[in-house]
Tab-separated table of C-alpha atoms in Angstrom:
chain	number	residue	atom	x	y	z
A	675	MET	CA	-13.306	-20.936	8.086
A	676	ASN	CA	-13.769	-23.137	5.043
A	677	GLU	CA	-12.606	-22.300	1.572
A	678	PRO	CA	-15.236	-20.166	-0.175
A	679	ALA	CA	-17.277	-21.435	-3.117
A	680	ARG	CA	-15.529	-21.651	-6.464
A	681	ASP	CA	-17.006	-18.426	-7.811
A	682	ALA	CA	-16.803	-16.407	-4.584
A	683	ARG	CA	-15.268	-12.984	-5.102
A	684	HIS	CA	-12.915	-13.342	-2.109
A	685	ARG	CA	-11.647	-16.804	-2.973
A	686	VAL	CA	-7.863	-16.883	-3.389
A	687	GLU	CA	-7.142	-18.433	-6.786
A	688	ARG	CA	-3.352	-18.514	-6.813
A	689	SER	CA	-0.936	-19.865	-4.164
A	690	LYS	CA	-3.836	-21.276	-2.174
A	691	ALA	CA	-1.549	-22.480	0.593
A	692	ARG	CA	-1.070	-18.812	1.493
A	693	ALA	CA	-4.786	-18.140	1.890
A	694	ARG	CA	-6.573	-17.603	5.211
A	695	TYR	CA	-10.274	-17.046	5.586
A	696	ASP	CA	-10.648	-16.976	9.362
A	697	ARG	CA	-11.665	-13.790	11.125
A	698	ASP	CA	-8.613	-13.730	13.426
A	699	SER	CA	-6.142	-13.807	10.527
A	700	VAL	CA	-8.005	-11.052	8.704
A	701	HIS	CA	-8.311	-8.878	11.818
A	702	ALA	CA	-4.655	-9.306	12.816
A	703	ILE	CA	-3.485	-7.956	9.444
A	704	LEU	CA	-6.010	-5.118	9.466
A	705	ASP	CA	-4.879	-4.161	12.968
A	706	ALA	CA	-1.209	-4.181	11.981
A	707	GLY	CA	-1.777	-1.779	9.079
A	708	MET	CA	-3.057	1.762	8.871
A	709	LEU	CA	-3.290	2.393	5.122
A	710	ALA	CA	-5.919	0.798	2.886
A	711	HIS	CA	-6.395	1.029	-0.850
A	712	VAL	CA	-10.104	1.393	-1.517
A	713	GLY	CA	-11.581	0.596	-4.900
A	714	PHE	CA	-14.916	1.355	-6.482
A	715	CYS	CA	-16.352	1.616	-9.987
A	716	GLN	CA	-17.941	4.465	-11.870
A	717	GLY	CA	-19.402	2.592	-14.773
A	718	ALA	CA	-16.549	0.447	-16.088
A	719	GLN	CA	-13.924	2.842	-14.705
A	720	PRO	CA	-12.210	1.640	-11.527
A	721	PHE	CA	-10.798	4.063	-8.954
A	722	VAL	CA	-8.253	3.057	-6.314
A	723	ILE	CA	-7.674	5.560	-3.527
A	724	PRO	CA	-5.314	5.359	-0.530
A	725	MET	CA	-7.123	5.955	2.761
A	726	LEU	CA	-6.301	5.687	6.430
A	727	TYR	CA	-8.592	3.336	8.301
A	728	ALA	CA	-9.421	1.930	11.719
A	729	ARG	CA	-10.992	-1.467	12.280
A	730	ASP	CA	-14.043	-1.622	14.558
A	731	GLY	CA	-15.246	-5.198	14.936
A	732	ASP	CA	-16.253	-6.462	11.503
A	733	THR	CA	-16.321	-2.947	10.100
A	734	ILE	CA	-13.618	-0.666	8.801
A	735	VAL	CA	-14.002	3.022	9.533
A	736	LEU	CA	-12.915	5.517	6.871
A	737	HIS	CA	-13.128	9.279	6.822
A	738	GLY	CA	-12.668	12.246	4.565
A	739	SER	CA	-13.953	15.660	3.656
A	740	VAL	CA	-17.702	16.189	3.205
A	741	ALA	CA	-16.727	17.969	-0.018
A	742	SER	CA	-15.074	14.835	-1.402
A	743	ARG	CA	-16.735	13.334	-4.441
A	744	LEU	CA	-15.209	9.969	-3.556
A	745	MET	CA	-16.649	9.992	-0.058
A	746	ARG	CA	-20.064	10.765	-1.489
A	747	GLU	CA	-19.826	7.923	-4.005
A	748	LEU	CA	-18.666	5.444	-1.386
A	749	GLY	CA	-21.236	6.670	1.121
A	750	ASP	CA	-23.991	5.890	-1.373
A	751	GLY	CA	-23.350	2.237	-0.618
A	752	ILE	CA	-21.957	1.156	-3.987
A	753	PRO	CA	-19.938	-2.101	-4.033
A	754	ALA	CA	-16.449	-1.413	-2.724
A	755	SER	CA	-13.252	-3.353	-2.257
A	756	LEU	CA	-10.523	-2.619	0.228
A	757	CYS	CA	-7.002	-3.983	0.332
A	758	VAL	CA	-4.346	-3.726	3.044
A	759	THR	CA	-0.848	-4.983	2.291
A	760	LEU	CA	2.178	-5.149	4.585
A	761	VAL	CA	5.549	-6.018	3.076
A	762	ASP	CA	7.796	-8.046	5.378
A	763	GLY	CA	10.803	-8.706	3.200
A	764	LEU	CA	12.395	-9.342	-0.166
A	765	VAL	CA	12.975	-12.943	-1.191
A	766	LEU	CA	16.027	-13.506	-3.392
A	767	ALA	CA	16.331	-16.753	-5.316
A	768	ARG	CA	18.946	-18.268	-7.582
A	769	SER	CA	16.546	-17.782	-10.517
A	770	HIS	CA	14.774	-14.573	-11.576
A	771	PHE	CA	11.532	-16.532	-11.573
A	772	ASP	CA	11.637	-17.506	-7.897
A	773	HIS	CA	12.270	-14.006	-6.583
A	774	SER	CA	9.389	-12.936	-4.402
A	775	VAL	CA	8.261	-10.801	-1.512
A	776	ASN	CA	7.120	-11.775	1.948
A	777	TYR	CA	3.868	-10.046	2.764
A	778	ARG	CA	0.582	-10.115	4.614
A	779	SER	CA	-2.491	-8.844	2.801
A	780	VAL	CA	-6.230	-8.647	3.211
A	781	VAL	CA	-8.770	-8.138	0.464
A	782	ALA	CA	-12.221	-7.215	1.764
A	783	PHE	CA	-15.476	-6.713	-0.089
A	784	GLY	CA	-18.430	-4.759	1.201
A	785	ARG	CA	-20.254	-1.479	1.153
A	786	ALA	CA	-19.898	1.714	3.124
A	787	ARG	CA	-22.553	3.767	4.854
A	788	VAL	CA	-22.352	7.263	6.248
A	789	LEU	CA	-22.129	7.577	10.025
A	790	ALA	CA	-24.308	10.578	10.788
A	791	ASP	CA	-24.744	10.592	14.552
A	792	PRO	CA	-22.439	13.291	16.005
A	793	VAL	CA	-21.588	11.311	19.148
A	794	ALA	CA	-20.661	8.227	17.113
A	795	LYS	CA	-18.702	10.414	14.664
A	796	THR	CA	-16.726	12.040	17.467
A	797	ALA	CA	-15.896	8.605	18.845
A	798	ALA	CA	-14.917	7.361	15.384
A	799	LEU	CA	-12.497	10.241	14.880
A	800	ALA	CA	-10.946	9.557	18.293
A	801	ARG	CA	-10.609	5.893	17.311
A	802	PHE	CA	-8.847	7.007	14.151
A	803	VAL	CA	-6.273	8.947	16.124
A	804	ASP	CA	-5.751	5.984	18.454
A	805	ALA	CA	-5.414	3.636	15.485
A	806	LEU	CA	-2.532	5.766	14.194
A	807	ILE	CA	-0.940	6.247	17.624
A	808	PRO	CA	-2.389	4.214	20.505
A	809	GLY	CA	-3.306	6.460	23.437
A	810	ARG	CA	-3.033	9.650	21.435
A	811	ALA	CA	-6.727	10.590	21.413
A	812	ALA	CA	-6.629	11.359	25.152
A	813	GLU	CA	-3.685	13.700	24.582
A	814	SER	CA	-5.360	15.958	22.022
A	815	ARG	CA	-8.562	17.917	21.542
A	816	PRO	CA	-11.651	16.001	20.273
A	817	ALA	CA	-13.414	17.219	17.150
A	818	ASP	CA	-15.743	20.184	17.640
A	819	ALA	CA	-19.079	20.753	15.890
A	820	SER	CA	-17.538	22.574	12.946
A	821	GLU	CA	-14.911	19.863	12.382
A	822	LEU	CA	-17.587	17.166	12.620
A	823	GLY	CA	-19.605	19.052	10.035
A	824	ALA	CA	-16.621	19.130	7.698
A	825	THR	CA	-15.946	15.395	7.999
A	826	THR	CA	-17.677	12.407	6.502
A	827	VAL	CA	-17.184	9.186	8.452
A	828	LEU	CA	-17.893	5.993	6.537
A	829	VAL	CA	-18.460	2.566	8.048
A	830	PHE	CA	-17.399	-0.152	5.611
A	831	GLU	CA	-19.139	-3.419	6.481
A	832	ILE	CA	-16.943	-6.395	5.645
A	833	GLU	CA	-19.144	-8.865	3.762
A	834	ASP	CA	-16.377	-11.167	2.510
A	835	ALA	CA	-12.662	-11.107	3.183
A	836	SER	CA	-9.589	-13.191	2.625
A	837	ALA	CA	-6.042	-12.892	3.878
A	838	LYS	CA	-2.896	-14.014	2.150
A	839	VAL	CA	0.441	-14.538	3.842
A	840	ARG	CA	3.790	-15.374	2.299
A	841	ASP	CA	6.718	-15.943	4.613
A	842	GLY	CA	9.932	-17.905	4.819
A	843	GLY	CA	12.728	-18.312	2.330
A	844	ALA	CA	12.932	-18.838	-1.413
A	845	LYS	CA	11.042	-21.774	-2.940
A	846	GLU	CA	13.405	-23.077	-5.605
A	847	ASN	CA	13.817	-25.944	-8.039
A	848	ALA	CA	16.250	-28.619	-6.947
A	849	ALA	CA	18.281	-28.024	-10.122
A	850	ASP	CA	18.897	-24.389	-9.145
A	851	LEU	CA	20.419	-25.224	-5.780
A	852	ALA	CA	23.756	-26.005	-7.434
A	853	LEU	CA	24.005	-22.513	-8.961
A	854	PRO	CA	26.733	-20.344	-7.428
A	855	TYR	CA	24.323	-17.528	-6.547
A	856	TRP	CA	23.298	-16.142	-3.211
A	857	ALA	CA	19.683	-16.656	-2.139
A	858	GLY	CA	17.831	-15.692	0.983
A	859	VAL	CA	15.557	-13.159	2.610
A	860	LEU	CA	16.038	-9.460	3.328
A	861	PRO	CA	13.593	-8.799	6.172
A	862	GLN	CA	11.977	-5.402	5.850
A	863	ARG	CA	10.076	-3.308	8.382
A	864	SER	CA	8.965	0.217	9.014
A	865	VAL	CA	10.698	2.276	11.707
A	866	PHE	CA	10.319	5.762	13.134
A	867	ASP	CA	13.071	8.329	13.185
A	868	ALA	CA	13.464	10.931	15.934
A	869	PRO	CA	10.263	12.967	16.502
A	870	ARG	CA	10.246	16.516	15.101
A	871	PRO	CA	8.222	18.749	17.432
A	872	GLN	CA	6.278	21.697	16.025
A	873	PRO	CA	8.338	24.844	16.687
A	874	ASP	CA	5.464	26.553	18.528
A	875	LEU	CA	4.659	24.131	21.346
A	876	VAL	CA	3.548	25.602	24.677
A	877	ALA	CA	6.585	25.878	26.937
A	878	GLY	CA	7.238	22.776	29.022
A	879	VAL	CA	5.248	20.364	26.815
A	880	ASP	CA	7.208	17.117	26.581
A	881	LEU	CA	7.032	14.151	24.235
A	882	PRO	CA	3.798	12.393	25.294
A	883	ASP	CA	3.400	8.825	26.509
A	884	SER	CA	1.711	7.741	23.274
A	885	VAL	CA	4.778	8.638	21.236
A	886	ARG	CA	7.213	7.238	23.792
A	887	ASN	CA	5.322	3.944	23.799
A	888	LEU	CA	5.191	3.782	20.019
A	889	LEU	CA	8.926	4.387	19.738
A	890	ALA	CA	9.611	1.795	22.430
A	891	ARG	CA	7.582	-0.860	20.624
A	892	GLU	CA	10.271	-2.946	19.012
A	893	GLY	CA	9.789	-4.185	15.499
A	894	ALA	CA	6.627	-2.263	14.852
A	895	THR	CA	5.626	-2.780	11.234
A	896	ARG	CA	3.065	-0.311	9.963
B	967	MET	CA	1.730	20.207	-16.430
B	968	ASN	CA	-1.527	22.145	-16.100
B	969	GLU	CA	-4.374	21.133	-13.868
B	970	PRO	CA	-6.610	18.643	-15.689
B	971	ALA	CA	-10.131	19.528	-16.797
B	972	ARG	CA	-12.796	19.680	-14.112
B	973	ASP	CA	-14.225	16.257	-14.891
B	974	ALA	CA	-10.913	14.470	-15.596
B	975	ARG	CA	-10.642	11.157	-13.772
B	976	HIS	CA	-7.138	11.927	-12.483
B	977	ARG	CA	-7.876	15.437	-11.224
B	978	VAL	CA	-7.131	15.814	-7.515
B	979	GLU	CA	-10.263	17.188	-5.887
B	980	ARG	CA	-9.163	17.640	-2.298
B	981	SER	CA	-6.048	19.389	-0.914
B	982	LYS	CA	-5.172	20.632	-4.380
B	983	ALA	CA	-1.964	22.221	-3.147
B	984	ARG	CA	-0.632	18.667	-2.726
B	985	ALA	CA	-1.324	17.676	-6.327
B	986	ARG	CA	1.331	17.229	-9.006
B	987	TYR	CA	0.638	16.342	-12.617
B	988	ASP	CA	4.114	16.498	-14.118
B	989	ARG	CA	5.779	13.371	-15.430
B	990	ASP	CA	8.882	13.726	-13.232
B	991	SER	CA	6.876	13.833	-10.004
B	992	VAL	CA	4.840	10.802	-11.028
B	993	HIS	CA	7.892	8.826	-12.136
B	994	ALA	CA	9.903	9.664	-8.994
B	995	ILE	CA	7.190	8.193	-6.764
B	996	LEU	CA	6.705	5.141	-8.974
B	997	ASP	CA	10.461	4.544	-8.916
B	998	ALA	CA	10.626	4.830	-5.132
B	999	GLY	CA	7.925	2.199	-4.617
B	1000	MET	CA	7.642	-1.456	-5.532
B	1001	LEU	CA	4.078	-2.372	-4.548
B	1002	ALA	CA	1.030	-1.165	-6.458
B	1003	HIS	CA	-2.639	-1.697	-5.745
B	1004	VAL	CA	-4.356	-2.437	-9.013
B	1005	GLY	CA	-8.089	-1.989	-9.430
B	1006	PHE	CA	-10.537	-3.161	-12.061
B	1007	CYS	CA	-14.264	-3.785	-12.330
B	1008	GLN	CA	-16.271	-6.895	-13.070
B	1009	GLY	CA	-19.640	-5.341	-13.686
B	1010	ALA	CA	-20.230	-3.048	-10.727
B	1011	GLN	CA	-17.902	-5.093	-8.502
B	1012	PRO	CA	-14.471	-3.533	-7.930
B	1013	PHE	CA	-11.392	-5.635	-7.212
B	1014	VAL	CA	-8.205	-4.245	-5.679
B	1015	ILE	CA	-5.153	-6.483	-5.821
B	1016	PRO	CA	-1.608	-5.876	-4.518
B	1017	MET	CA	1.020	-6.408	-7.223
B	1018	LEU	CA	4.724	-5.811	-7.601
B	1019	TYR	CA	5.594	-3.551	-10.500
B	1020	ALA	CA	8.457	-2.000	-12.424
B	1021	ARG	CA	8.205	1.280	-14.321
B	1022	ASP	CA	9.425	1.301	-17.927
B	1023	GLY	CA	9.090	4.788	-19.427
B	1024	ASP	CA	5.410	5.695	-19.392
B	1025	THR	CA	4.404	2.119	-18.819
B	1026	ILE	CA	4.186	0.005	-15.697
B	1027	VAL	CA	5.097	-3.641	-16.029
B	1028	LEU	CA	3.127	-6.194	-14.012
B	1029	HIS	CA	3.361	-9.956	-13.959
B	1030	GLY	CA	1.637	-12.996	-12.611
B	1031	SER	CA	0.709	-16.572	-13.313
B	1032	VAL	CA	-0.803	-17.463	-16.675
B	1033	ALA	CA	-3.420	-19.350	-14.644
B	1034	SER	CA	-4.514	-16.189	-12.860
B	1035	ARG	CA	-8.036	-15.055	-13.622
B	1036	LEU	CA	-7.053	-11.504	-12.677
B	1037	MET	CA	-4.152	-11.433	-15.127
B	1038	ARG	CA	-6.484	-12.615	-17.881
B	1039	GLU	CA	-9.050	-9.934	-17.064
B	1040	LEU	CA	-6.431	-7.196	-16.929
B	1041	GLY	CA	-4.722	-8.470	-20.049
B	1042	ASP	CA	-7.983	-8.122	-21.949
B	1043	GLY	CA	-7.417	-4.382	-21.828
B	1044	ILE	CA	-10.287	-3.428	-19.539
B	1045	PRO	CA	-10.029	-0.024	-17.831
B	1046	ALA	CA	-7.683	-0.300	-14.868
B	1047	SER	CA	-6.445	1.947	-12.111
B	1048	LEU	CA	-3.200	1.614	-10.239
B	1049	CYS	CA	-2.163	3.312	-7.018
B	1050	VAL	CA	1.242	3.471	-5.322
B	1051	THR	CA	1.465	4.997	-1.846
B	1052	LEU	CA	4.539	5.602	0.298
B	1053	VAL	CA	4.054	6.673	3.915
B	1054	ASP	CA	6.719	9.057	5.191
B	1055	GLY	CA	5.506	9.847	8.677
B	1056	LEU	CA	2.727	10.392	11.176
B	1057	VAL	CA	1.601	13.962	11.807
B	1058	LEU	CA	0.381	14.649	15.340
B	1059	ALA	CA	-1.643	17.788	16.009
B	1060	ARG	CA	-3.140	19.387	19.087
B	1061	SER	CA	-6.609	18.484	17.739
B	1062	HIS	CA	-7.856	15.076	16.613
B	1063	PHE	CA	-9.008	16.720	13.399
B	1064	ASP	CA	-5.586	17.955	12.301
B	1065	HIS	CA	-3.825	14.608	12.729
B	1066	SER	CA	-2.531	13.413	9.385
B	1067	VAL	CA	0.073	11.370	7.569
B	1068	ASN	CA	2.929	12.481	5.361
B	1069	TYR	CA	2.877	10.502	2.139
B	1070	ARG	CA	3.619	10.384	-1.549
B	1071	SER	CA	1.102	8.725	-3.820
B	1072	VAL	CA	0.375	8.209	-7.485
B	1073	VAL	CA	-2.955	7.282	-9.017
B	1074	ALA	CA	-2.667	6.149	-12.621
B	1075	PHE	CA	-5.373	5.227	-15.118
B	1076	GLY	CA	-4.848	3.120	-18.177
B	1077	ARG	CA	-5.145	-0.306	-19.701
B	1078	ALA	CA	-2.876	-3.312	-19.735
B	1079	ARG	CA	-1.850	-5.474	-22.665
B	1080	VAL	CA	-0.139	-8.841	-22.665
B	1081	LEU	CA	3.536	-8.868	-23.574
B	1082	ALA	CA	3.881	-12.005	-25.681
B	1083	ASP	CA	7.333	-11.796	-27.267
B	1084	PRO	CA	9.652	-14.188	-25.350
B	1085	VAL	CA	12.700	-11.911	-25.634
B	1086	ALA	CA	10.766	-8.908	-24.343
B	1087	LYS	CA	9.233	-11.065	-21.600
B	1088	THR	CA	12.636	-12.303	-20.464
B	1089	ALA	CA	13.875	-8.722	-20.322
B	1090	ALA	CA	10.767	-7.632	-18.410
B	1091	LEU	CA	11.303	-10.315	-15.777
B	1092	ALA	CA	14.931	-9.247	-15.407
B	1093	ARG	CA	13.762	-5.655	-15.018
B	1094	PHE	CA	11.417	-6.815	-12.293
B	1095	VAL	CA	14.231	-8.377	-10.333
B	1096	ASP	CA	16.327	-5.228	-10.744
B	1097	ALA	CA	13.393	-3.059	-9.667
B	1098	LEU	CA	13.238	-5.000	-6.416
B	1099	ILE	CA	17.009	-5.120	-5.902
B	1100	PRO	CA	19.122	-3.025	-8.296
B	1101	GLY	CA	21.837	-5.135	-9.921
B	1102	ARG	CA	20.312	-8.416	-8.833
B	1103	ALA	CA	19.268	-9.688	-12.274
B	1104	ALA	CA	22.915	-10.192	-13.294
B	1105	GLU	CA	23.478	-12.289	-10.164
B	1106	SER	CA	20.775	-14.875	-10.818
B	1107	ARG	CA	19.512	-17.123	-13.576
B	1108	PRO	CA	17.204	-15.609	-16.247
B	1109	ALA	CA	13.818	-17.170	-16.867
B	1110	ASP	CA	13.838	-20.300	-19.033
B	1111	ALA	CA	11.205	-21.291	-21.592
B	1112	SER	CA	9.076	-23.165	-19.111
B	1113	GLU	CA	9.086	-20.264	-16.643
B	1114	LEU	CA	8.246	-17.813	-19.415
B	1115	GLY	CA	5.357	-20.021	-20.418
B	1116	ALA	CA	4.039	-19.997	-16.854
B	1117	THR	CA	4.206	-16.213	-16.563
B	1118	THR	CA	1.984	-13.501	-17.960
B	1119	VAL	CA	3.681	-10.136	-18.306
B	1120	LEU	CA	1.365	-7.153	-18.609
B	1121	VAL	CA	2.307	-3.702	-19.831
B	1122	PHE	CA	0.070	-1.082	-18.271
B	1123	GLU	CA	0.075	2.072	-20.394
B	1124	ILE	CA	-0.340	5.177	-18.246
B	1125	GLU	CA	-3.016	7.292	-19.918
B	1126	ASP	CA	-3.580	9.757	-17.064
B	1127	ALA	CA	-1.826	10.061	-13.741
B	1128	SER	CA	-1.616	12.382	-10.799
B	1129	ALA	CA	0.672	12.481	-7.801
B	1130	LYS	CA	-0.126	13.780	-4.360
B	1131	VAL	CA	2.445	14.714	-1.742
B	1132	ARG	CA	1.920	15.762	1.851
B	1133	ASP	CA	4.954	16.751	3.869
B	1134	GLY	CA	5.937	19.026	6.722
B	1135	GLY	CA	4.377	19.533	10.137
B	1136	ALA	CA	0.835	19.804	11.427
B	1137	LYS	CA	-1.439	22.442	9.915
B	1138	GLU	CA	-3.364	23.787	12.881
B	1139	ASN	CA	-5.826	26.510	13.838
B	1140	ALA	CA	-4.298	29.472	15.633
B	1141	ALA	CA	-6.633	28.856	18.575
B	1142	ASP	CA	-5.200	25.367	19.103
B	1143	LEU	CA	-1.623	26.545	19.460
B	1144	ALA	CA	-2.262	27.522	23.077
B	1145	LEU	CA	-3.332	23.979	24.032
B	1146	PRO	CA	-0.852	22.164	26.301
B	1147	TYR	CA	-0.483	19.211	23.922
B	1148	TRP	CA	2.516	17.941	22.009
B	1149	ALA	CA	2.391	18.206	18.230
B	1150	GLY	CA	4.886	17.275	15.573
B	1151	VAL	CA	5.973	14.658	13.081
B	1152	LEU	CA	7.151	11.078	13.561
B	1153	PRO	CA	9.169	10.383	10.412
B	1154	GLN	CA	8.690	6.832	9.188
B	1155	ARG	CA	10.715	4.748	6.744
B	1156	SER	CA	11.307	1.186	5.720
B	1157	VAL	CA	14.551	-0.517	6.671
B	1158	PHE	CA	16.110	-3.914	6.113
B	1159	ASP	CA	17.217	-6.213	8.888
B	1160	ALA	CA	20.176	-8.569	8.579
B	1161	PRO	CA	19.952	-10.855	5.518
B	1162	ARG	CA	18.935	-14.468	6.166
B	1163	PRO	CA	20.746	-16.741	3.682
B	1164	GLN	CA	19.084	-19.935	2.470
B	1165	PRO	CA	20.619	-22.827	4.422
B	1166	ASP	CA	21.650	-24.652	1.232
B	1167	LEU	CA	23.873	-22.121	-0.552
B	1168	VAL	CA	26.823	-23.467	-2.527
B	1169	ALA	CA	29.903	-23.318	-0.313
B	1170	GLY	CA	31.785	-20.024	-0.542
B	1171	VAL	CA	28.890	-17.962	-1.929
B	1172	ASP	CA	28.960	-14.585	-0.207
B	1173	LEU	CA	26.408	-11.815	0.147
B	1174	PRO	CA	26.299	-10.276	-3.353
B	1175	ASP	CA	26.996	-6.678	-4.325
B	1176	SER	CA	23.307	-5.980	-5.027
B	1177	VAL	CA	22.385	-6.740	-1.426
B	1178	ARG	CA	25.405	-4.944	0.008
B	1179	ASN	CA	24.533	-1.843	-2.006
B	1180	LEU	CA	20.892	-1.957	-0.987
B	1181	LEU	CA	21.799	-2.236	2.681
B	1182	ALA	CA	24.302	0.598	2.343
B	1183	ARG	CA	21.721	2.916	0.795
B	1184	GLU	CA	20.794	5.071	3.741
B	1185	GLY	CA	17.213	6.093	4.287
B	1186	ALA	CA	15.765	3.877	1.585
B	1187	THR	CA	11.978	4.065	1.739
B	1188	ARG	CA	10.219	1.277	-0.143
């Protein structure tokens, strides 16, 4: 995709070489994450809220309690912004100035609408569970009518989005290369520790395939 | 600290048992993280931007390029919101509905001001490096005049903040406990992989103490 117009809200202004505007780059980062920071305005006051999400095509599905003020505000279709950031490592340079972080991020702009249809809501909640742990929805009980009634599902339509990726080593001035300091990258990733089963599982219930597969997936970064 | 007034912007509305308003709880989470999502409004349009940060007392120090439009906007002292979220694990329940995530988060409201004094700026940039990697500032070159001139340092004054913490296992309905499904927690944390030195280090430069100490710190969650 081409670079957006000069005044476009999703245009990356700094470190343009790190910018990506194509759908595949944006989707890959959204699919690798699970936590979004969602922003909206009440008058001039911004709010930024952490929310779990699941991508569905060019939309991002969010959910929360029907009693949530924030869900109501967002569901009214006010302008919203959503950011997903994955940190891949610390970058150490010979100068303070050139220290950095390797990361992948997406900033998306759009509006949310309430998903009211119970069948679509049930499917969205199952998709949520599978977004957290692939295959898990089939291993647990779908939402019932009372749970659906207690949950607001929002569909955030991505209108504009950009991705930004920084990778590789330190970018340093030639003059700094002679300094007797260490420089390099500390790769960083998220791992799972041993599962802790609830103490009251039905006798004979083993660790399910979804969890086994997740733990077996090497180098998973969430 | 007492629960804020009913209409306070930092009052936690949902899952109130998870809310904390005391300074120590807020600071502990800010000190454990390194990445904030900063929100502000341009008219009705919200922006959410990922930024590195370092806490300094009741302020949060941010930095960026002097050429950055966002830094200029924030530095003008417009209302801003800042959120830090650390994910500690996935919570699997016998129902889709009770799936959750263990996390620690802080939402802070305030305004930023530009730190102009070169001595204070130099110290702030050193603090940044040490916030990423404790002890690292002493092992690398401080910012020079040209680098200071290229950098805007912002001091975000925390006016109101709340923390939210979810931990422990799944919270489930009694009726679900008889279902033959696994439930429990997958603890999650961030780890470092083996350091990757720049290929052009001065001969004889070893991995520094800051990195050794960071790698030795068991269970570090960033």
